[in-house]
PDB file of N, CA and C in Angstrom:
ATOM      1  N   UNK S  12     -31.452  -2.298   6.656  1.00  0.00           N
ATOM      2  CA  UNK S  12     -32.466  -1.345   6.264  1.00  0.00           C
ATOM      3  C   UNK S  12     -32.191  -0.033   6.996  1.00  0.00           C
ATOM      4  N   UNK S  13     -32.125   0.672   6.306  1.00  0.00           N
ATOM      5  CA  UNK S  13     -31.436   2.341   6.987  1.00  0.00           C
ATOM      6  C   UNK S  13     -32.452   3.372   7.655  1.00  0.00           C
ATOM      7  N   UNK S  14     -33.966   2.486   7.079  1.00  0.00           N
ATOM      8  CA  UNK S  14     -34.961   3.069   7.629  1.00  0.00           C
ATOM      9  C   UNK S  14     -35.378   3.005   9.358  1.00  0.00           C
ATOM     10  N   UNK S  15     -35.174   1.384   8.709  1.00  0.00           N
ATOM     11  CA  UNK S  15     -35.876   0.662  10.602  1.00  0.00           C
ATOM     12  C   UNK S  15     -34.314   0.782  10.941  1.00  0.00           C
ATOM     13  N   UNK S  16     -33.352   0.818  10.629  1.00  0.00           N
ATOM     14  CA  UNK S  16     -32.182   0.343  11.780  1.00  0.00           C
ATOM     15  C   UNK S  16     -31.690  -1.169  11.943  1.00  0.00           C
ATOM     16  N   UNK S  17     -32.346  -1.885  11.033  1.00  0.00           N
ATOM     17  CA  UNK S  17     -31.916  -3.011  10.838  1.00  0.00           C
ATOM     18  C   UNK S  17     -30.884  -3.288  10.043  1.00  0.00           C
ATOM     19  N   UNK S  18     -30.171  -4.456  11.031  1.00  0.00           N
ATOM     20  CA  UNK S  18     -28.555  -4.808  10.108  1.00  0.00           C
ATOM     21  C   UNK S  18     -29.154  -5.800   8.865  1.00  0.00           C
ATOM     22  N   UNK S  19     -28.682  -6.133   7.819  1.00  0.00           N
ATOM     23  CA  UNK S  19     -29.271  -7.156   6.986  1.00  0.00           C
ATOM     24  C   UNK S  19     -28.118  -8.293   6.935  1.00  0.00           C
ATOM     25  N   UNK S  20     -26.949  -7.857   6.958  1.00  0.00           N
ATOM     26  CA  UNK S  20     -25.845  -9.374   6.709  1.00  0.00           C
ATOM     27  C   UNK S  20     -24.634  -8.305   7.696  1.00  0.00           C
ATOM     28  N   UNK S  21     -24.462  -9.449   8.483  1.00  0.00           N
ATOM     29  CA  UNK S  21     -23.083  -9.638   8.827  1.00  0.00           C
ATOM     30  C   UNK S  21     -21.672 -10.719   8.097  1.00  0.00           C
ATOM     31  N   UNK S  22     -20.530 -10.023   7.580  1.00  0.00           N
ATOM     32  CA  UNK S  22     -19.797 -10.674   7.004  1.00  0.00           C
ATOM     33  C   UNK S  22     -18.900 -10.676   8.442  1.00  0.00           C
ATOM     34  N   UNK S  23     -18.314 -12.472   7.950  1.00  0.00           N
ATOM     35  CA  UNK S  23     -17.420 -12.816   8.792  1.00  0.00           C
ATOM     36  C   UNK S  23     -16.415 -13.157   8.399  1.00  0.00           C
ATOM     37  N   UNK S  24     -15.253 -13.390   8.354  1.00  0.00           N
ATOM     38  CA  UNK S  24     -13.833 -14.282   8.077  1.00  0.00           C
ATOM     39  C   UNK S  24     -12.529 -13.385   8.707  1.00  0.00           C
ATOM     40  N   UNK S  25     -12.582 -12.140   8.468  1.00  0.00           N
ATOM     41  CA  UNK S  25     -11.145 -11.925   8.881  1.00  0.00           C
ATOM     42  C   UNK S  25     -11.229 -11.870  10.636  1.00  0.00           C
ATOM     43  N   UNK S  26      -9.688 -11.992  10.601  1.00  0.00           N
ATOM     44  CA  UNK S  26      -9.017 -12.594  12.002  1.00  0.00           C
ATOM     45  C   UNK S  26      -8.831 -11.516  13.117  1.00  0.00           C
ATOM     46  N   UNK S  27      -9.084 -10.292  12.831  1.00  0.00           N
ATOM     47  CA  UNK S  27      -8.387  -9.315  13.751  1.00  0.00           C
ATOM     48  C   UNK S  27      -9.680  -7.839  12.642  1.00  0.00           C
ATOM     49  N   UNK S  28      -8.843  -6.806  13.570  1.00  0.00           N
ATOM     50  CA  UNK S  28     -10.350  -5.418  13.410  1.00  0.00           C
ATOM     51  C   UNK S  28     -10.293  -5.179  11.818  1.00  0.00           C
ATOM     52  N   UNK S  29     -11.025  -4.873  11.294  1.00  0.00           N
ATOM     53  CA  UNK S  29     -11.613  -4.286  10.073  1.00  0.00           C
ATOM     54  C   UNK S  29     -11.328  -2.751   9.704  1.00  0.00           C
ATOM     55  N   UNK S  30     -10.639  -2.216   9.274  1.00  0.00           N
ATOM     56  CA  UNK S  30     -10.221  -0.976   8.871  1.00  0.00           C
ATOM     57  C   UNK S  30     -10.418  -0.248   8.149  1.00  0.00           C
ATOM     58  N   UNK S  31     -10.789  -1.244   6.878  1.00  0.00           N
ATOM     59  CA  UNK S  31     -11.417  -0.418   5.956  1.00  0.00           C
ATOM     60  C   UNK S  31     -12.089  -0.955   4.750  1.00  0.00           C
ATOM     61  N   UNK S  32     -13.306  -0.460   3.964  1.00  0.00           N
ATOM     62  CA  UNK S  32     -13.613  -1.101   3.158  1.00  0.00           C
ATOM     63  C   UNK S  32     -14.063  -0.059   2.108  1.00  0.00           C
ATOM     64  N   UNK S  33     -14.002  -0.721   0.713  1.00  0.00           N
ATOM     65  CA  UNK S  33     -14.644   0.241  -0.658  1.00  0.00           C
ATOM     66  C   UNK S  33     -15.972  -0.605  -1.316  1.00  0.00           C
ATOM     67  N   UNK S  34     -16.602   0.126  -1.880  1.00  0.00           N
ATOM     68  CA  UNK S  34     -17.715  -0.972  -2.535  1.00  0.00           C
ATOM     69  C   UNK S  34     -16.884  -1.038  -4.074  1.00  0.00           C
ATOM     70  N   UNK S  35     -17.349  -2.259  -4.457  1.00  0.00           N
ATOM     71  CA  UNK S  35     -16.789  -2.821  -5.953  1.00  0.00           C
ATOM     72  C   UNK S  35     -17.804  -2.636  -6.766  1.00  0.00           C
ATOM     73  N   UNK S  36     -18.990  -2.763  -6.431  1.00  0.00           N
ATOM     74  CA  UNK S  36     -19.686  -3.302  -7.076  1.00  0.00           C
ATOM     75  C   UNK S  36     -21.572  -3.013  -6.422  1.00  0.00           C
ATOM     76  N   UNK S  37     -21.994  -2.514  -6.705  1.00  0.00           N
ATOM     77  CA  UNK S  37     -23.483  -3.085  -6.049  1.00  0.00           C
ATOM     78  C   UNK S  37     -23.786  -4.143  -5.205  1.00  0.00           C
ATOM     79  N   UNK S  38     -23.219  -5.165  -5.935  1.00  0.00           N
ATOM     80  CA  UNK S  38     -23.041  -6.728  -5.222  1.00  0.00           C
ATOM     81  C   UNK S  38     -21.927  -7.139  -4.685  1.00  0.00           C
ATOM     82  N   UNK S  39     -20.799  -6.425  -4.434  1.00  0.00           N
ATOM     83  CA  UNK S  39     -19.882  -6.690  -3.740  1.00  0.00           C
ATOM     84  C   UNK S  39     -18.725  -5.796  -2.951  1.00  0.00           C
ATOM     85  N   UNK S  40     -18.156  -5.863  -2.358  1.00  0.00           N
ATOM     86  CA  UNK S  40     -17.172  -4.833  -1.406  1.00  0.00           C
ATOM     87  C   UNK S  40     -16.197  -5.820  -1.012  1.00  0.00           C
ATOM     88  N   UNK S  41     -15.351  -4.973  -1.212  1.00  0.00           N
ATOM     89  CA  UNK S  41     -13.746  -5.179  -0.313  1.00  0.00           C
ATOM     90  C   UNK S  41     -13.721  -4.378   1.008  1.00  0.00           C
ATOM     91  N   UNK S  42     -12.797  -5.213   1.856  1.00  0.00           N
ATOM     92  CA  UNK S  42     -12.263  -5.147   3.022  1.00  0.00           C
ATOM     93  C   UNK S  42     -10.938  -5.389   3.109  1.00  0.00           C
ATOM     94  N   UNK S  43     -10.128  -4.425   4.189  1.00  0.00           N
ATOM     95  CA  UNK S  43      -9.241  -4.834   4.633  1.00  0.00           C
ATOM     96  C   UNK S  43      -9.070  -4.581   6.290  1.00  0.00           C
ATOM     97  N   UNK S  44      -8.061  -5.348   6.805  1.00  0.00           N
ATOM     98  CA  UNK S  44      -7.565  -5.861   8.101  1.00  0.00           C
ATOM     99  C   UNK S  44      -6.740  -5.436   8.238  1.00  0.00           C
ATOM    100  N   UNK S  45      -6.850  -5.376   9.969  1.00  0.00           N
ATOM    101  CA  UNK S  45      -5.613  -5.516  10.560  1.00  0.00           C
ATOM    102  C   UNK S  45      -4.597  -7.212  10.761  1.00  0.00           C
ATOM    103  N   UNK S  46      -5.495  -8.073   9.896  1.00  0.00           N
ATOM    104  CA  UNK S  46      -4.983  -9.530  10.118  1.00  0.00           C
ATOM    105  C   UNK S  46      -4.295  -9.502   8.831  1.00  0.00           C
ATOM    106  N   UNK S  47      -4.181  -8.519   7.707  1.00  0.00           N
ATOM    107  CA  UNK S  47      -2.986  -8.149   6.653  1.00  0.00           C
ATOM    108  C   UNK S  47      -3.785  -8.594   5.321  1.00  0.00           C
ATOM    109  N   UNK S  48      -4.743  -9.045   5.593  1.00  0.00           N
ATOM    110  CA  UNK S  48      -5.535  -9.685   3.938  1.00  0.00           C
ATOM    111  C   UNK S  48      -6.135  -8.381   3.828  1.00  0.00           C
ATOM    112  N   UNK S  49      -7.028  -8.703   2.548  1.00  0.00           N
ATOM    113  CA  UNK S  49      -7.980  -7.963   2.236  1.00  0.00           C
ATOM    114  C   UNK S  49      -9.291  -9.099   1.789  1.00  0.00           C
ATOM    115  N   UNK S  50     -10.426  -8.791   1.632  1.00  0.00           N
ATOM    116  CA  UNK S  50     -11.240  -9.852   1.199  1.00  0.00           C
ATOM    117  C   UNK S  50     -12.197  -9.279   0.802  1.00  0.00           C
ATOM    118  N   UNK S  51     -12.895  -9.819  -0.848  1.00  0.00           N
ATOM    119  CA  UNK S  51     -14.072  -9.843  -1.198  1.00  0.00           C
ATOM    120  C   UNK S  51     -15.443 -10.242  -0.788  1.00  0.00           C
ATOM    121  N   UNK S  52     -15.798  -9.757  -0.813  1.00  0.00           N
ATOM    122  CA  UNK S  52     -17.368 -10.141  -0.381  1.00  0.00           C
ATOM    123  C   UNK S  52     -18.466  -9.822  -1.532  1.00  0.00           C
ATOM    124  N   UNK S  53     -19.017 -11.137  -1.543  1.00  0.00           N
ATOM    125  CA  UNK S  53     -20.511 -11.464  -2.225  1.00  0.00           C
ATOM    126  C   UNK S  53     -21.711 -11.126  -1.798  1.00  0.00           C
ATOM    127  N   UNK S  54     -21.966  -9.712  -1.266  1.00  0.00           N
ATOM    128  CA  UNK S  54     -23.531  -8.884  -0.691  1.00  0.00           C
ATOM    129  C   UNK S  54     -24.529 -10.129  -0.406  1.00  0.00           C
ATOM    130  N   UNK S  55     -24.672 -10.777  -1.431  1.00  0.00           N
ATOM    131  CA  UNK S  55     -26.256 -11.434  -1.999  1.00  0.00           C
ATOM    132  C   UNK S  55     -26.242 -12.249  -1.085  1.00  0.00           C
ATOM    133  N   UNK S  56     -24.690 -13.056  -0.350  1.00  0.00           N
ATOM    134  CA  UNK S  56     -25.017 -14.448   0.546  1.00  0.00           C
ATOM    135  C   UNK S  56     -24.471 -13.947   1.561  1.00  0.00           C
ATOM    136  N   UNK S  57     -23.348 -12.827   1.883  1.00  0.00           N
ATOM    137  CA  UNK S  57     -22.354 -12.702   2.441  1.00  0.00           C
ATOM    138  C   UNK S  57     -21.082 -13.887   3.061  1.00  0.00           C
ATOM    139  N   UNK S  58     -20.921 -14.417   1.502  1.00  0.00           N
ATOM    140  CA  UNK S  58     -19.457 -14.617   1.710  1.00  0.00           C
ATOM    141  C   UNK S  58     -18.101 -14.314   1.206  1.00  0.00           C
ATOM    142  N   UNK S  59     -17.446 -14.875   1.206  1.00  0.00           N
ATOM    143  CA  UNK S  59     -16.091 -13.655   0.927  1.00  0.00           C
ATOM    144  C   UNK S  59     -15.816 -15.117  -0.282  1.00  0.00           C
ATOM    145  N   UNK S  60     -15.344 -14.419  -1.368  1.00  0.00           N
ATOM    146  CA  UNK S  60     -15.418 -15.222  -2.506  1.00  0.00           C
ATOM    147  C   UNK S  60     -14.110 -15.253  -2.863  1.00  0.00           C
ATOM    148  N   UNK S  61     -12.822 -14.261  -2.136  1.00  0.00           N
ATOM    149  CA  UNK S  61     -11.444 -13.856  -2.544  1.00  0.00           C
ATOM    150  C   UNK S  61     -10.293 -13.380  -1.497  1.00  0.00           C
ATOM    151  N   UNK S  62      -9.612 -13.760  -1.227  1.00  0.00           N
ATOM    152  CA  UNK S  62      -8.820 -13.257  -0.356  1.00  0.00           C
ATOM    153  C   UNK S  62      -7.479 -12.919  -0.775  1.00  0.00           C
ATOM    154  N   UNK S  63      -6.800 -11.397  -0.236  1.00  0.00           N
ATOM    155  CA  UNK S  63      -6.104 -10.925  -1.081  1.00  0.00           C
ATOM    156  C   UNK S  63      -4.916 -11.014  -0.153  1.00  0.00           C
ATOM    157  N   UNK S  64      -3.475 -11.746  -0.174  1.00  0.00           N
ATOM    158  CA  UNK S  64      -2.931 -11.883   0.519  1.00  0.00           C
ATOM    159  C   UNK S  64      -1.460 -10.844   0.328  1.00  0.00           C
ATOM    160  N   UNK S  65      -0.314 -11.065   0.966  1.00  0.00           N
ATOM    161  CA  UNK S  65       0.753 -10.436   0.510  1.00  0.00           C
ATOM    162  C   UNK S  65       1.084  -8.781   1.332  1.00  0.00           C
ATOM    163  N   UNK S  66       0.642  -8.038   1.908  1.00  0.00           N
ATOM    164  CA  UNK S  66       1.173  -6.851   3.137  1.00  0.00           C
ATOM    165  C   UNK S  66       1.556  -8.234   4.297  1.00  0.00           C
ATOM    166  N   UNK S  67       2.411  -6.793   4.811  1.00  0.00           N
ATOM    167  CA  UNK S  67       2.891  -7.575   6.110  1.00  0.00           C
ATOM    168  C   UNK S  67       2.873  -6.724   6.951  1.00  0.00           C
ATOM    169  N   UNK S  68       1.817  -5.870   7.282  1.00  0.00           N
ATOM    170  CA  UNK S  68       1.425  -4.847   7.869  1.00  0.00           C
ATOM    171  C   UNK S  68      -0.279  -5.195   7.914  1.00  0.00           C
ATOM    172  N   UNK S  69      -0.492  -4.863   8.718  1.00  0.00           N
ATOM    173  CA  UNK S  69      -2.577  -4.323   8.737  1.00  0.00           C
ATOM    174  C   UNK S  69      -2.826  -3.714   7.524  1.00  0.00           C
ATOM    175  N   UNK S  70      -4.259  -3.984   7.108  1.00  0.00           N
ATOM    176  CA  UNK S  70      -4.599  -3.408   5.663  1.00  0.00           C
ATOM    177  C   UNK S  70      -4.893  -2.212   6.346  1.00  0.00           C
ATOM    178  N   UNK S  71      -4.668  -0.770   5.861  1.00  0.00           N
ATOM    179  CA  UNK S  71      -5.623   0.667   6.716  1.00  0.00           C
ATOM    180  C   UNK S  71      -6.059   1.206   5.818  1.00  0.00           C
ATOM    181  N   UNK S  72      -6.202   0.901   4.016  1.00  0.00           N
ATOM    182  CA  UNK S  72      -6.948   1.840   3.190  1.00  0.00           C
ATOM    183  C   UNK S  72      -7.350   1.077   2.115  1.00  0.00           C
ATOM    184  N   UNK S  73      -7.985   1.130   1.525  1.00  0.00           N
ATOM    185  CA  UNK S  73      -8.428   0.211  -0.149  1.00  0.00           C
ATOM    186  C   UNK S  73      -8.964   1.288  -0.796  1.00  0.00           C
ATOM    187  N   UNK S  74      -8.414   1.529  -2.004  1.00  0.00           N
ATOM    188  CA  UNK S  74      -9.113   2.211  -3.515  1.00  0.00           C
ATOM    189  C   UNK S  74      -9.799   1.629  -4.114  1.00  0.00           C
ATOM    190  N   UNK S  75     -10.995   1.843  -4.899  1.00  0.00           N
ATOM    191  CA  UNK S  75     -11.256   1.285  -5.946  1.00  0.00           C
ATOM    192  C   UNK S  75     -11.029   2.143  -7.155  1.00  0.00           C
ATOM    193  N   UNK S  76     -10.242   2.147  -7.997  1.00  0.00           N
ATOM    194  CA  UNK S  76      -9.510   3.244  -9.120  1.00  0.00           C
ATOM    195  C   UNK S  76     -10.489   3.320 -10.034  1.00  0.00           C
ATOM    196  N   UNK S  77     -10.839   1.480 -10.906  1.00  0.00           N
ATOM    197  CA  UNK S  77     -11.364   1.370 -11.843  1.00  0.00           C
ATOM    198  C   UNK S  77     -12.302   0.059 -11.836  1.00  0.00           C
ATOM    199  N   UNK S  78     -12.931  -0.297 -12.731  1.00  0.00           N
ATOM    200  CA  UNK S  78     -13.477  -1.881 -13.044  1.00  0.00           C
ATOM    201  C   UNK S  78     -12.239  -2.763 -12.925  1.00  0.00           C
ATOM    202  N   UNK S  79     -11.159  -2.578 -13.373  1.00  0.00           N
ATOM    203  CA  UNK S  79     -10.082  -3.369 -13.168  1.00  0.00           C
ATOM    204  C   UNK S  79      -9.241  -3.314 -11.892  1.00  0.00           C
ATOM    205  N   UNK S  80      -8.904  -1.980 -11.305  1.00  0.00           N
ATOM    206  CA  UNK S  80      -7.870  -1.920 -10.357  1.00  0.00           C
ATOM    207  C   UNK S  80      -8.559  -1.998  -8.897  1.00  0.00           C
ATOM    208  N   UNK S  81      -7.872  -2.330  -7.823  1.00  0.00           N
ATOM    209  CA  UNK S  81      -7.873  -1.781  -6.736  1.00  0.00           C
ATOM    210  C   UNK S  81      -6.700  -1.411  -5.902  1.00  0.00           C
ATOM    211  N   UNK S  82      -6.439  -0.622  -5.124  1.00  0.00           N
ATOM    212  CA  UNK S  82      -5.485  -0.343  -4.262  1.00  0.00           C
ATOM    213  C   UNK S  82      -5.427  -0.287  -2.905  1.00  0.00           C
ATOM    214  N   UNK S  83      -4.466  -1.251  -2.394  1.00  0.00           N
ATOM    215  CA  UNK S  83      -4.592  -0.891  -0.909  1.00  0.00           C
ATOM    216  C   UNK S  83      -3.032  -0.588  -0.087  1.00  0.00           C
ATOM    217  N   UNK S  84      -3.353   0.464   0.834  1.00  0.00           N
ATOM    218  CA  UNK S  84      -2.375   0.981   1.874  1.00  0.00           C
ATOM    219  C   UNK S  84      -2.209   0.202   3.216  1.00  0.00           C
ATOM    220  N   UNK S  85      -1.083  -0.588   3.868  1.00  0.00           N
ATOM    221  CA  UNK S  85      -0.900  -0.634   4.939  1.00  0.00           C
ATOM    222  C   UNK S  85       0.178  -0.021   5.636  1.00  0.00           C
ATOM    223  N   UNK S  86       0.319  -1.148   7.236  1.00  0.00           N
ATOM    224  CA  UNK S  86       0.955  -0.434   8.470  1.00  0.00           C
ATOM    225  C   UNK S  86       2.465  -1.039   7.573  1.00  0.00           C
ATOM    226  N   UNK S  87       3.001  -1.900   6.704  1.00  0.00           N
ATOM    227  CA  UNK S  87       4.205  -2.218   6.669  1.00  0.00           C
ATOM    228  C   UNK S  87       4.541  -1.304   5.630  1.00  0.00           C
ATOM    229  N   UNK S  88       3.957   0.049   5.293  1.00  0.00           N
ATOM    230  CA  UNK S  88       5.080   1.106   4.431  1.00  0.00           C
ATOM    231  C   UNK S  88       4.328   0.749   2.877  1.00  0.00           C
ATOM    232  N   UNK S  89       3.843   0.119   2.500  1.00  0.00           N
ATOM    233  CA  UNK S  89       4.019  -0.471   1.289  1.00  0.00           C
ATOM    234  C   UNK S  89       2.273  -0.230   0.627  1.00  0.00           C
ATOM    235  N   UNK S  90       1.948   0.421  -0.597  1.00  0.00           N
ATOM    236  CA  UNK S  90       0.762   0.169  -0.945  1.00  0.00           C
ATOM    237  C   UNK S  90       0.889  -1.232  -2.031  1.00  0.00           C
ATOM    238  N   UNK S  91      -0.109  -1.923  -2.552  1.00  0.00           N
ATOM    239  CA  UNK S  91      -0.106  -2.758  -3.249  1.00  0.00           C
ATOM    240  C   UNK S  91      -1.504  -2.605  -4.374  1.00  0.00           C
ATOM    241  N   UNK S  92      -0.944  -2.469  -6.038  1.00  0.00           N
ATOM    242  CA  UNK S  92      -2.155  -2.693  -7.008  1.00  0.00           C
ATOM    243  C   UNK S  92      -2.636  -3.669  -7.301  1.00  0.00           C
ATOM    244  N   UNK S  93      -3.473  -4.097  -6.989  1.00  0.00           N
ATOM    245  CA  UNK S  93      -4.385  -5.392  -7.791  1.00  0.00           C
ATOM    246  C   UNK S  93      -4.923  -5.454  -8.806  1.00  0.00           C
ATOM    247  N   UNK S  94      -5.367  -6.101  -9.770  1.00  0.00           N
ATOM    248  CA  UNK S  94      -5.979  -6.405 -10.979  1.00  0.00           C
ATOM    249  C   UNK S  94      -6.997  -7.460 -10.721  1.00  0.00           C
ATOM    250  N   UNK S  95      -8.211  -6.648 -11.084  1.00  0.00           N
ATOM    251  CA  UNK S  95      -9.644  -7.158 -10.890  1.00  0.00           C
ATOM    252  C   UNK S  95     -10.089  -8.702 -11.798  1.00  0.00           C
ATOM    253  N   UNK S  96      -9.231  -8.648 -12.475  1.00  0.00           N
ATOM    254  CA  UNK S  96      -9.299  -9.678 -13.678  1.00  0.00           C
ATOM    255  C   UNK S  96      -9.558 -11.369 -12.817  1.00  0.00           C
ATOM    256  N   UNK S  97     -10.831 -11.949 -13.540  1.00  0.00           N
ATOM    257  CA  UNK S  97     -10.573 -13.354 -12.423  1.00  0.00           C
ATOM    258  C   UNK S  97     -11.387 -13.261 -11.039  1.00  0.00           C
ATOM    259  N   UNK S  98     -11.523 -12.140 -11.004  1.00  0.00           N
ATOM    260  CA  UNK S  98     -12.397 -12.157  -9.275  1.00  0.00           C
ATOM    261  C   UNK S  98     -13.862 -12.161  -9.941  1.00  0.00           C
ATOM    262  N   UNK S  99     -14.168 -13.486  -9.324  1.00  0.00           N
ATOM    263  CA  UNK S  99     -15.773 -13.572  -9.390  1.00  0.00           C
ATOM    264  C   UNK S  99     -16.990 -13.065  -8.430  1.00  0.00           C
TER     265      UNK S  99
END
């Protein structure tokens, strides 16, 4: 609540610091790590419903382009496109 200063959900799962995140959705947001995933999150329960594997570097940026795409930048040189298709 942004009023009182109250946190409402803490999401947990990744392994190492948090770098960056985009909202997807009203009901959901991406994250990425320095532990090299990226992960979805479900607002409503806060859990992570998707995990996006494949950098070999820390995640340090995520796009959201479109309803379909996302993009993310890491530390190993390399950005990577995703396709939204399938993520619940």
């Amino acid at each position: 609540d942004l009023k009182s200063g109250t946190c409402e959900l803490t999401l947990h799962g990744h392994n190492d610091e948090v770098w960056a995140v985009a909202v997807l959705s009203p009901e959901q947001v991406i994250s990425g790590s320095a532990d090299m995933t990226l992960r979805v999150w479900d607002l409503t329960d806060g859990t992570c419903i998707r995990t996006l594997t494949g950098h070999r570097g820390g995640v340090c940026c995520v796009a959201v382009v479109s309803e379909d795409w996302v993009i993310s930048g890491s530390a190993d040189n390399t950005l990577r496109v995703w396709r939204r298709a399938g993520w619940s």
